PDB file of C-alpha atoms and ligand atoms in Angstrom:
ATOM      1  CA  MET R   1      34.490  86.664  -6.891  1.00  0.00           C
ATOM      2  CA  GLN R   2      33.686  83.360  -5.178  1.00  0.00           C
ATOM      3  CA  SER R   3      30.196  82.989  -3.636  1.00  0.00           C
ATOM      4  CA  SER R   4      30.101  81.972   0.054  1.00  0.00           C
ATOM      5  CA  PRO R   5      28.274  78.755   1.104  1.00  0.00           C
ATOM      6  CA  LEU R   6      25.600  81.029   2.626  1.00  0.00           C
ATOM      7  CA  GLN R   7      24.945  82.775  -0.722  1.00  0.00           C
ATOM      8  CA  SER R   8      24.920  79.566  -2.800  1.00  0.00           C
ATOM      9  CA  ARG R   9      22.338  77.645  -0.735  1.00  0.00           C
ATOM     10  CA  PRO R  10      19.824  75.976  -3.048  1.00  0.00           C
ATOM     11  CA  ARG R  11      16.096  76.460  -2.380  1.00  0.00           C
ATOM     12  CA  HIS R  12      14.340  73.319  -1.156  1.00  0.00           C
ATOM     13  CA  PRO R  13      10.802  72.108  -1.638  1.00  0.00           C
ATOM     14  CA  GLU R  14       8.671  71.568   1.482  1.00  0.00           C
ATOM     15  CA  PRO R  15      10.247  68.999   3.844  1.00  0.00           C
ATOM     16  CA  LEU R  16       8.708  65.495   3.850  1.00  0.00           C
ATOM     17  CA  GLN R  17       6.591  64.419   6.823  1.00  0.00           C
ATOM     18  CA  LEU R  18       8.236  61.727   8.977  1.00  0.00           C
ATOM     19  CA  TYR R  19       6.050  59.162  10.795  1.00  0.00           C
ATOM     20  CA  LEU R  20       7.200  57.312  13.928  1.00  0.00           C
ATOM     21  CA  ALA R  21       5.497  53.998  14.722  1.00  0.00           C
ATOM     22  CA  SER R  22       6.485  53.904  18.399  1.00  0.00           C
ATOM     23  CA  GLN R  23       5.050  54.562  21.816  1.00  0.00           C
ATOM     24  CA  SER R  24       8.534  55.022  23.251  1.00  0.00           C
ATOM     25  CA  PRO R  25       8.998  58.605  24.498  1.00  0.00           C
ATOM     26  CA  ARG R  26      12.751  58.028  24.156  1.00  0.00           C
ATOM     27  CA  ARG R  27      12.538  57.400  20.397  1.00  0.00           C
ATOM     28  CA  LEU R  28      10.504  60.579  19.933  1.00  0.00           C
ATOM     29  CA  GLN R  29      13.010  62.583  22.000  1.00  0.00           C
ATOM     30  CA  LEU R  30      15.952  61.125  20.056  1.00  0.00           C
ATOM     31  CA  LEU R  31      14.381  62.135  16.727  1.00  0.00           C
ATOM     32  CA  GLU R  32      13.623  65.579  18.178  1.00  0.00           C
ATOM     33  CA  GLN R  33      17.301  65.769  19.145  1.00  0.00           C
ATOM     34  CA  LEU R  34      17.997  65.618  15.381  1.00  0.00           C
ATOM     35  CA  GLY R  35      15.613  68.540  14.865  1.00  0.00           C
ATOM     36  CA  LEU R  36      12.821  66.323  13.443  1.00  0.00           C
ATOM     37  CA  SER R  37       9.116  66.471  14.400  1.00  0.00           C
ATOM     38  CA  PRO R  38       7.585  63.099  13.527  1.00  0.00           C
ATOM     39  CA  VAL R  39       3.879  62.289  13.657  1.00  0.00           C
ATOM     40  CA  VAL R  40       3.491  59.416  16.143  1.00  0.00           C
ATOM     41  CA  ILE R  41       1.470  56.382  14.990  1.00  0.00           C
ATOM     42  CA  ILE R  42       0.265  53.847  17.562  1.00  0.00           C
ATOM     43  CA  ALA R  43       0.474  50.232  16.373  1.00  0.00           C
ATOM     44  CA  GLU R  44       0.566  47.178  18.645  1.00  0.00           C
ATOM     45  CA  ILE R  45       2.208  43.910  17.582  1.00  0.00           C
ATOM     46  CA  ASP R  46       2.964  40.546  19.203  1.00  0.00           C
ATOM     47  CA  GLU R  47       6.614  40.702  20.354  1.00  0.00           C
ATOM     48  CA  THR R  48       6.979  37.020  21.327  1.00  0.00           C
ATOM     49  CA  PRO R  49      10.312  35.575  20.125  1.00  0.00           C
ATOM     50  CA  GLU R  50      10.184  32.447  17.926  1.00  0.00           C
ATOM     51  CA  PRO R  51      11.764  29.342  19.515  1.00  0.00           C
ATOM     52  CA  ASP R  52      15.583  29.549  19.221  1.00  0.00           C
ATOM     53  CA  GLU R  53      15.365  32.806  17.269  1.00  0.00           C
ATOM     54  CA  PRO R  54      18.792  34.545  17.305  1.00  0.00           C
ATOM     55  CA  PRO R  55      18.616  38.018  18.965  1.00  0.00           C
ATOM     56  CA  ASP R  56      19.668  39.941  15.836  1.00  0.00           C
ATOM     57  CA  ALA R  57      17.026  38.144  13.736  1.00  0.00           C
ATOM     58  CA  TYR R  58      14.477  38.794  16.494  1.00  0.00           C
ATOM     59  CA  VAL R  59      14.967  42.590  16.763  1.00  0.00           C
ATOM     60  CA  THR R  60      15.120  42.890  12.963  1.00  0.00           C
ATOM     61  CA  ARG R  61      11.852  40.968  12.544  1.00  0.00           C
ATOM     62  CA  ILE R  62      10.095  42.932  15.314  1.00  0.00           C
ATOM     63  CA  ALA R  63      11.244  46.342  14.004  1.00  0.00           C
ATOM     64  CA  ALA R  64       9.903  45.406  10.546  1.00  0.00           C
ATOM     65  CA  ALA R  65       6.603  44.161  12.024  1.00  0.00           C
ATOM     66  CA  LYS R  66       6.179  47.411  14.006  1.00  0.00           C
ATOM     67  CA  ALA R  67       6.849  49.418  10.839  1.00  0.00           C
ATOM     68  CA  GLN R  68       4.394  47.383   8.730  1.00  0.00           C
ATOM     69  CA  ALA R  69       1.686  47.662  11.424  1.00  0.00           C
ATOM     70  CA  GLY R  70       2.293  51.425  11.618  1.00  0.00           C
ATOM     71  CA  TRP R  71       2.171  51.794   7.835  1.00  0.00           C
ATOM     72  CA  ALA R  72      -1.210  50.004   7.761  1.00  0.00           C
ATOM     73  CA  ARG R  73      -2.544  52.530  10.303  1.00  0.00           C
ATOM     74  CA  LEU R  74      -1.438  55.722   8.601  1.00  0.00           C
ATOM     75  CA  PRO R  75      -4.431  58.034   8.644  1.00  0.00           C
ATOM     76  CA  GLU R  76      -3.723  59.407   5.184  1.00  0.00           C
ATOM     77  CA  ALA R  77      -1.700  58.662   2.075  1.00  0.00           C
ATOM     78  CA  PRO R  78       1.858  58.971   3.441  1.00  0.00           C
ATOM     79  CA  THR R  79       3.732  62.068   2.454  1.00  0.00           C
ATOM     80  CA  GLY R  80       7.039  60.764   3.766  1.00  0.00           C
ATOM     81  CA  PRO R  81       8.799  57.785   5.344  1.00  0.00           C
ATOM     82  CA  LEU R  82       7.822  55.877   8.487  1.00  0.00           C
ATOM     83  CA  LEU R  83      10.331  54.662  11.088  1.00  0.00           C
ATOM     84  CA  ALA R  84      10.074  51.935  13.725  1.00  0.00           C
ATOM     85  CA  ALA R  85      12.671  50.266  15.938  1.00  0.00           C
ATOM     86  CA  ASP R  86      13.171  47.497  18.427  1.00  0.00           C
ATOM     87  CA  THR R  87      15.739  47.276  21.213  1.00  0.00           C
ATOM     88  CA  ALA R  88      16.836  44.187  23.132  1.00  0.00           C
ATOM     89  CA  VAL R  89      19.472  43.640  25.785  1.00  0.00           C
ATOM     90  CA  VAL R  90      21.339  40.439  24.958  1.00  0.00           C
ATOM     91  CA  ILE R  91      23.177  38.262  27.466  1.00  0.00           C
ATOM     92  CA  ASP R  92      24.258  34.623  27.051  1.00  0.00           C
ATOM     93  CA  GLY R  93      22.776  34.782  23.540  1.00  0.00           C
ATOM     94  CA  ARG R  94      19.255  35.499  24.900  1.00  0.00           C
ATOM     95  CA  PRO R  95      17.301  38.719  24.267  1.00  0.00           C
ATOM     96  CA  LEU R  96      15.888  40.389  27.369  1.00  0.00           C
ATOM     97  CA  GLY R  97      12.784  42.458  26.730  1.00  0.00           C
ATOM     98  CA  LYS R  98      10.884  44.688  29.156  1.00  0.00           C
ATOM     99  CA  PRO R  99      10.346  43.095  32.606  1.00  0.00           C
ATOM    100  CA  ALA R 100       6.755  42.079  33.326  1.00  0.00           C
ATOM    101  CA  ASP R 101       7.174  42.248  37.126  1.00  0.00           C
ATOM    102  CA  ALA R 102       9.618  42.836  39.988  1.00  0.00           C
ATOM    103  CA  GLU R 103      10.840  39.236  40.018  1.00  0.00           C
ATOM    104  CA  THR R 104      11.719  39.321  36.304  1.00  0.00           C
ATOM    105  CA  ALA R 105      13.435  42.711  36.651  1.00  0.00           C
ATOM    106  CA  LEU R 106      15.527  41.511  39.609  1.00  0.00           C
ATOM    107  CA  SER R 107      16.607  38.371  37.778  1.00  0.00           C
ATOM    108  CA  MET R 108      17.513  40.457  34.685  1.00  0.00           C
ATOM    109  CA  LEU R 109      19.635  42.836  36.800  1.00  0.00           C
ATOM    110  CA  ALA R 110      21.302  39.851  38.527  1.00  0.00           C
ATOM    111  CA  LEU R 111      22.197  38.451  35.083  1.00  0.00           C
ATOM    112  CA  LEU R 112      23.685  41.788  33.957  1.00  0.00           C
ATOM    113  CA  SER R 113      25.607  42.394  37.214  1.00  0.00           C
ATOM    114  CA  ASP R 114      29.428  42.475  36.927  1.00  0.00           C
ATOM    115  CA  ARG R 115      29.387  41.493  33.238  1.00  0.00           C
ATOM    116  CA  THR R 116      29.368  42.886  29.712  1.00  0.00           C
ATOM    117  CA  HIS R 117      26.204  42.548  27.633  1.00  0.00           C
ATOM    118  CA  GLU R 118      25.171  43.726  24.194  1.00  0.00           C
ATOM    119  CA  VAL R 119      22.337  46.105  23.317  1.00  0.00           C
ATOM    120  CA  LEU R 120      20.870  45.578  19.833  1.00  0.00           C
ATOM    121  CA  THR R 121      18.545  48.029  18.121  1.00  0.00           C
ATOM    122  CA  ALA R 122      17.070  47.310  14.704  1.00  0.00           C
ATOM    123  CA  VAL R 123      15.618  50.240  12.770  1.00  0.00           C
ATOM    124  CA  THR R 124      13.202  49.894   9.852  1.00  0.00           C
ATOM    125  CA  VAL R 125      12.282  52.723   7.490  1.00  0.00           C
ATOM    126  CA  LEU R 126       9.383  52.304   5.054  1.00  0.00           C
ATOM    127  CA  ALA R 127       8.717  54.703   2.215  1.00  0.00           C
ATOM    128  CA  VAL R 128       6.356  54.912  -0.730  1.00  0.00           C
ATOM    129  CA  GLY R 129       7.695  52.487  -3.337  1.00  0.00           C
ATOM    130  CA  PRO R 130       8.391  53.300  -6.980  1.00  0.00           C
ATOM    131  CA  GLU R 131       5.356  54.317  -9.041  1.00  0.00           C
ATOM    132  CA  GLY R 132       2.982  51.401  -9.491  1.00  0.00           C
ATOM    133  CA  ALA R 133       4.433  49.403  -6.551  1.00  0.00           C
ATOM    134  CA  ARG R 134       1.777  48.333  -4.040  1.00  0.00           C
ATOM    135  CA  ALA R 135       4.129  47.642  -1.130  1.00  0.00           C
ATOM    136  CA  PRO R 136       6.331  50.305   0.460  1.00  0.00           C
ATOM    137  CA  SER R 137      10.092  50.062   0.037  1.00  0.00           C
ATOM    138  CA  GLN R 138      11.939  48.920   3.161  1.00  0.00           C
ATOM    139  CA  ARG R 139      15.428  49.751   4.500  1.00  0.00           C
ATOM    140  CA  GLN R 140      16.832  48.394   7.753  1.00  0.00           C
ATOM    141  CA  CYS R 141      19.895  48.686   9.942  1.00  0.00           C
ATOM    142  CA  LEU R 142      21.104  47.001  13.091  1.00  0.00           C
ATOM    143  CA  SER R 143      23.328  48.631  15.697  1.00  0.00           C
ATOM    144  CA  ARG R 144      25.206  46.882  18.529  1.00  0.00           C
ATOM    145  CA  THR R 145      26.661  48.403  21.679  1.00  0.00           C
ATOM    146  CA  ALA R 146      28.676  46.523  24.309  1.00  0.00           C
ATOM    147  CA  VAL R 147      27.820  47.686  27.854  1.00  0.00           C
ATOM    148  CA  ARG R 148      29.921  46.751  30.896  1.00  0.00           C
ATOM    149  CA  MET R 149      28.086  46.866  34.230  1.00  0.00           C
ATOM    150  CA  ARG R 150      29.497  46.910  37.727  1.00  0.00           C
ATOM    151  CA  LYS R 151      28.314  44.508  40.410  1.00  0.00           C
ATOM    152  CA  ILE R 152      24.716  45.253  41.389  1.00  0.00           C
ATOM    153  CA  GLU R 153      23.765  44.205  44.935  1.00  0.00           C
ATOM    154  CA  PRO R 154      20.294  42.562  45.225  1.00  0.00           C
ATOM    155  CA  SER R 155      19.196  45.316  47.655  1.00  0.00           C
ATOM    156  CA  GLU R 156      20.216  47.982  45.089  1.00  0.00           C
ATOM    157  CA  ALA R 157      18.323  46.143  42.349  1.00  0.00           C
ATOM    158  CA  LEU R 158      15.205  46.144  44.543  1.00  0.00           C
ATOM    159  CA  SER R 159      15.507  49.889  45.312  1.00  0.00           C
ATOM    160  CA  TYR R 160      16.071  50.501  41.604  1.00  0.00           C
ATOM    161  CA  TRP R 161      12.910  48.543  40.697  1.00  0.00           C
ATOM    162  CA  GLU R 162      11.002  50.603  43.276  1.00  0.00           C
ATOM    163  CA  SER R 163      12.167  53.812  41.571  1.00  0.00           C
ATOM    164  CA  GLY R 164       9.844  52.798  38.698  1.00  0.00           C
ATOM    165  CA  GLU R 165      12.533  53.308  36.045  1.00  0.00           C
ATOM    166  CA  PRO R 166      13.126  49.681  34.939  1.00  0.00           C
ATOM    167  CA  ARG R 167       9.482  48.913  34.150  1.00  0.00           C
ATOM    168  CA  ASP R 168       9.301  49.886  30.463  1.00  0.00           C
ATOM    169  CA  LYS R 169      12.984  49.395  29.598  1.00  0.00           C
ATOM    170  CA  ALA R 170      14.572  46.422  27.826  1.00  0.00           C
ATOM    171  CA  GLY R 171      16.874  44.616  30.271  1.00  0.00           C
ATOM    172  CA  ALA R 172      15.251  46.471  33.209  1.00  0.00           C
ATOM    173  CA  TYR R 173      17.560  49.500  33.152  1.00  0.00           C
ATOM    174  CA  ALA R 174      17.821  52.935  31.564  1.00  0.00           C
ATOM    175  CA  ILE R 175      21.306  54.224  30.749  1.00  0.00           C
ATOM    176  CA  GLN R 176      19.845  57.744  30.394  1.00  0.00           C
ATOM    177  CA  GLY R 177      18.482  57.670  33.956  1.00  0.00           C
ATOM    178  CA  LEU R 178      19.391  56.335  37.367  1.00  0.00           C
ATOM    179  CA  GLY R 179      20.584  53.136  35.655  1.00  0.00           C
ATOM    180  CA  ALA R 180      23.700  55.051  34.519  1.00  0.00           C
ATOM    181  CA  MET R 181      25.125  54.397  37.994  1.00  0.00           C
ATOM    182  CA  PHE R 182      25.562  50.718  37.050  1.00  0.00           C
ATOM    183  CA  VAL R 183      27.275  51.355  33.692  1.00  0.00           C
ATOM    184  CA  GLU R 184      31.070  51.196  33.975  1.00  0.00           C
ATOM    185  CA  SER R 185      31.780  51.665  30.259  1.00  0.00           C
ATOM    186  CA  LEU R 186      30.365  51.158  26.816  1.00  0.00           C
ATOM    187  CA  HIS R 187      31.699  50.480  23.356  1.00  0.00           C
ATOM    188  CA  GLY R 188      29.581  51.680  20.426  1.00  0.00           C
ATOM    189  CA  SER R 189      26.617  54.003  20.091  1.00  0.00           C
ATOM    190  CA  TYR R 190      25.066  55.528  23.243  1.00  0.00           C
ATOM    191  CA  SER R 191      21.818  56.528  21.497  1.00  0.00           C
ATOM    192  CA  ASN R 192      21.477  52.908  20.347  1.00  0.00           C
ATOM    193  CA  VAL R 193      21.197  51.851  24.013  1.00  0.00           C
ATOM    194  CA  VAL R 194      18.510  54.498  24.654  1.00  0.00           C
ATOM    195  CA  GLY R 195      16.476  53.065  21.741  1.00  0.00           C
ATOM    196  CA  LEU R 196      17.543  54.609  18.431  1.00  0.00           C
ATOM    197  CA  PRO R 197      21.083  54.733  16.953  1.00  0.00           C
ATOM    198  CA  LEU R 198      21.162  58.303  15.663  1.00  0.00           C
ATOM    199  CA  TYR R 199      24.148  58.028  13.311  1.00  0.00           C
ATOM    200  CA  GLU R 200      22.588  55.108  11.404  1.00  0.00           C
ATOM    201  CA  THR R 201      19.071  56.566  11.652  1.00  0.00           C
ATOM    202  CA  ALA R 202      20.110  59.901  10.147  1.00  0.00           C
ATOM    203  CA  ALA R 203      21.779  58.048   7.245  1.00  0.00           C
ATOM    204  CA  LEU R 204      18.674  55.877   6.607  1.00  0.00           C
ATOM    205  CA  LEU R 205      16.367  58.903   6.719  1.00  0.00           C
ATOM    206  CA  ARG R 206      18.644  60.876   4.432  1.00  0.00           C
ATOM    207  CA  GLU R 207      18.293  58.124   1.804  1.00  0.00           C
ATOM    208  CA  GLN R 208      14.529  58.703   1.978  1.00  0.00           C
ATOM    209  CA  GLY R 209      14.770  62.461   1.543  1.00  0.00           C
ATOM    210  CA  ILE R 210      14.636  63.504   5.222  1.00  0.00           C
ATOM    211  CA  GLU R 211      17.576  65.814   5.737  1.00  0.00           C
ATOM    212  CA  VAL R 212      18.756  66.224   9.293  1.00  0.00           C
ATOM    213  CA  LEU R 213      20.767  69.305   8.412  1.00  0.00           C
ATOM    214  CA  ARG R 214      19.030  70.996   5.490  1.00  0.00           C
ATOM    215  CA  SER R 215      21.756  72.975   3.781  1.00  0.00           C
TER     216      SER R 215
HETATM  217  C1  TTP H 301      18.614  49.400  27.596  1.00  0.00           C
HETATM  218  C2  TTP H 301      17.668  50.559  27.552  1.00  0.00           C
HETATM  219  C3  TTP H 301      16.421  50.466  26.971  1.00  0.00           C
HETATM  220  N1  TTP H 301      15.572  51.541  26.950  1.00  0.00           N
HETATM  221  C4  TTP H 301      14.238  51.455  26.346  1.00  0.00           C
HETATM  222  C5  TTP H 301      14.180  51.817  24.869  1.00  0.00           C
HETATM  223  C6  TTP H 301      12.858  51.226  24.436  1.00  0.00           C
HETATM  224  O1  TTP H 301      11.827  52.211  24.676  1.00  0.00           O
HETATM  225  C7  TTP H 301      12.679  50.066  25.392  1.00  0.00           C
HETATM  226  C8  TTP H 301      12.806  48.751  24.652  1.00  0.00           C
HETATM  227  O2  TTP H 301      11.549  48.332  24.242  1.00  0.00           O
HETATM  228  P1  TTP H 301      11.067  48.292  22.734  1.00  0.00           P
HETATM  229  O3  TTP H 301      10.121  47.124  22.621  1.00  0.00           O
HETATM  230  O4  TTP H 301      12.230  48.352  21.793  1.00  0.00           O
HETATM  231  O5  TTP H 301      10.271  49.651  22.547  1.00  0.00           O
HETATM  232  P2  TTP H 301       8.983  50.192  23.298  1.00  0.00           P
HETATM  233  O6  TTP H 301       8.020  49.081  23.583  1.00  0.00           O
HETATM  234  O7  TTP H 301       9.410  51.050  24.459  1.00  0.00           O
HETATM  235  O8  TTP H 301       8.372  51.172  22.222  1.00  0.00           O
HETATM  236  P3  TTP H 301       7.744  50.822  20.772  1.00  0.00           P
HETATM  237  O9  TTP H 301       7.753  49.316  20.588  1.00  0.00           O
HETATM  238  O10 TTP H 301       6.361  51.390  20.798  1.00  0.00           O
HETATM  239  O11 TTP H 301       8.655  51.532  19.796  1.00  0.00           O
HETATM  240  O12 TTP H 301      13.709  50.147  26.374  1.00  0.00           O
HETATM  241  C9  TTP H 301      15.945  52.750  27.495  1.00  0.00           C
HETATM  242  O13 TTP H 301      15.171  53.721  27.481  1.00  0.00           O
HETATM  243  N2  TTP H 301      17.194  52.870  28.056  1.00  0.00           N
HETATM  244  C10 TTP H 301      18.073  51.840  28.125  1.00  0.00           C
HETATM  245  O14 TTP H 301      19.192  52.007  28.651  1.00  0.00           O
END
């Protein structure tokens, strides 16, 4: 008689602890959406782009720097991998970060109005290296989503700024919030726009022994 998948499930050792070097509530929620409960590590880094740095190189460098800074702050010998990410909205080849003030947010929204832009998120996962290695091993991925926005009137952009939502969001909008009213269509990963591409993230974590679906 054949055993059913339920009967033949192997027993697993204790799951590894995942660390998240991010202050973004969205990244925590996205990992929780996968059923994971990471320990959050606070690590600040300088996010200034280098002169003429291409956007993909920029987000990749910043995600790695966030991960390295987080790794250095781990309170204990890590018992599992650490993840960090960086998201930028890219238009005319320039990365837009989080707006510092109303004027910057309004000019970002004016740039995005009635056009298609790209959202790039780089994800870095660090894990304890092979025995004897001093540095952690590093894996990275980069996800791109094309987002088409409708025309945004300046008065709407001002009301949107006053809602408080654009303040801590790359490109001064949140697709998961009120900002969805400006998004006509998108091509690619939705979770990537919110701050963490879940398909790619689950694959990276799986390589490091974090199973999203433990079967
Ligand atoms: C475009 C877009 C960005 N965002 C957010 C995701 C990120 O939190 C933020 C981009 O800034 P990041 O610098 O990538 O991240 P962060 O500073 O918020 O968090 P940390 O560096 O500690 O990990 O913008 C949305 O929430 N929705 C959106 O639609």
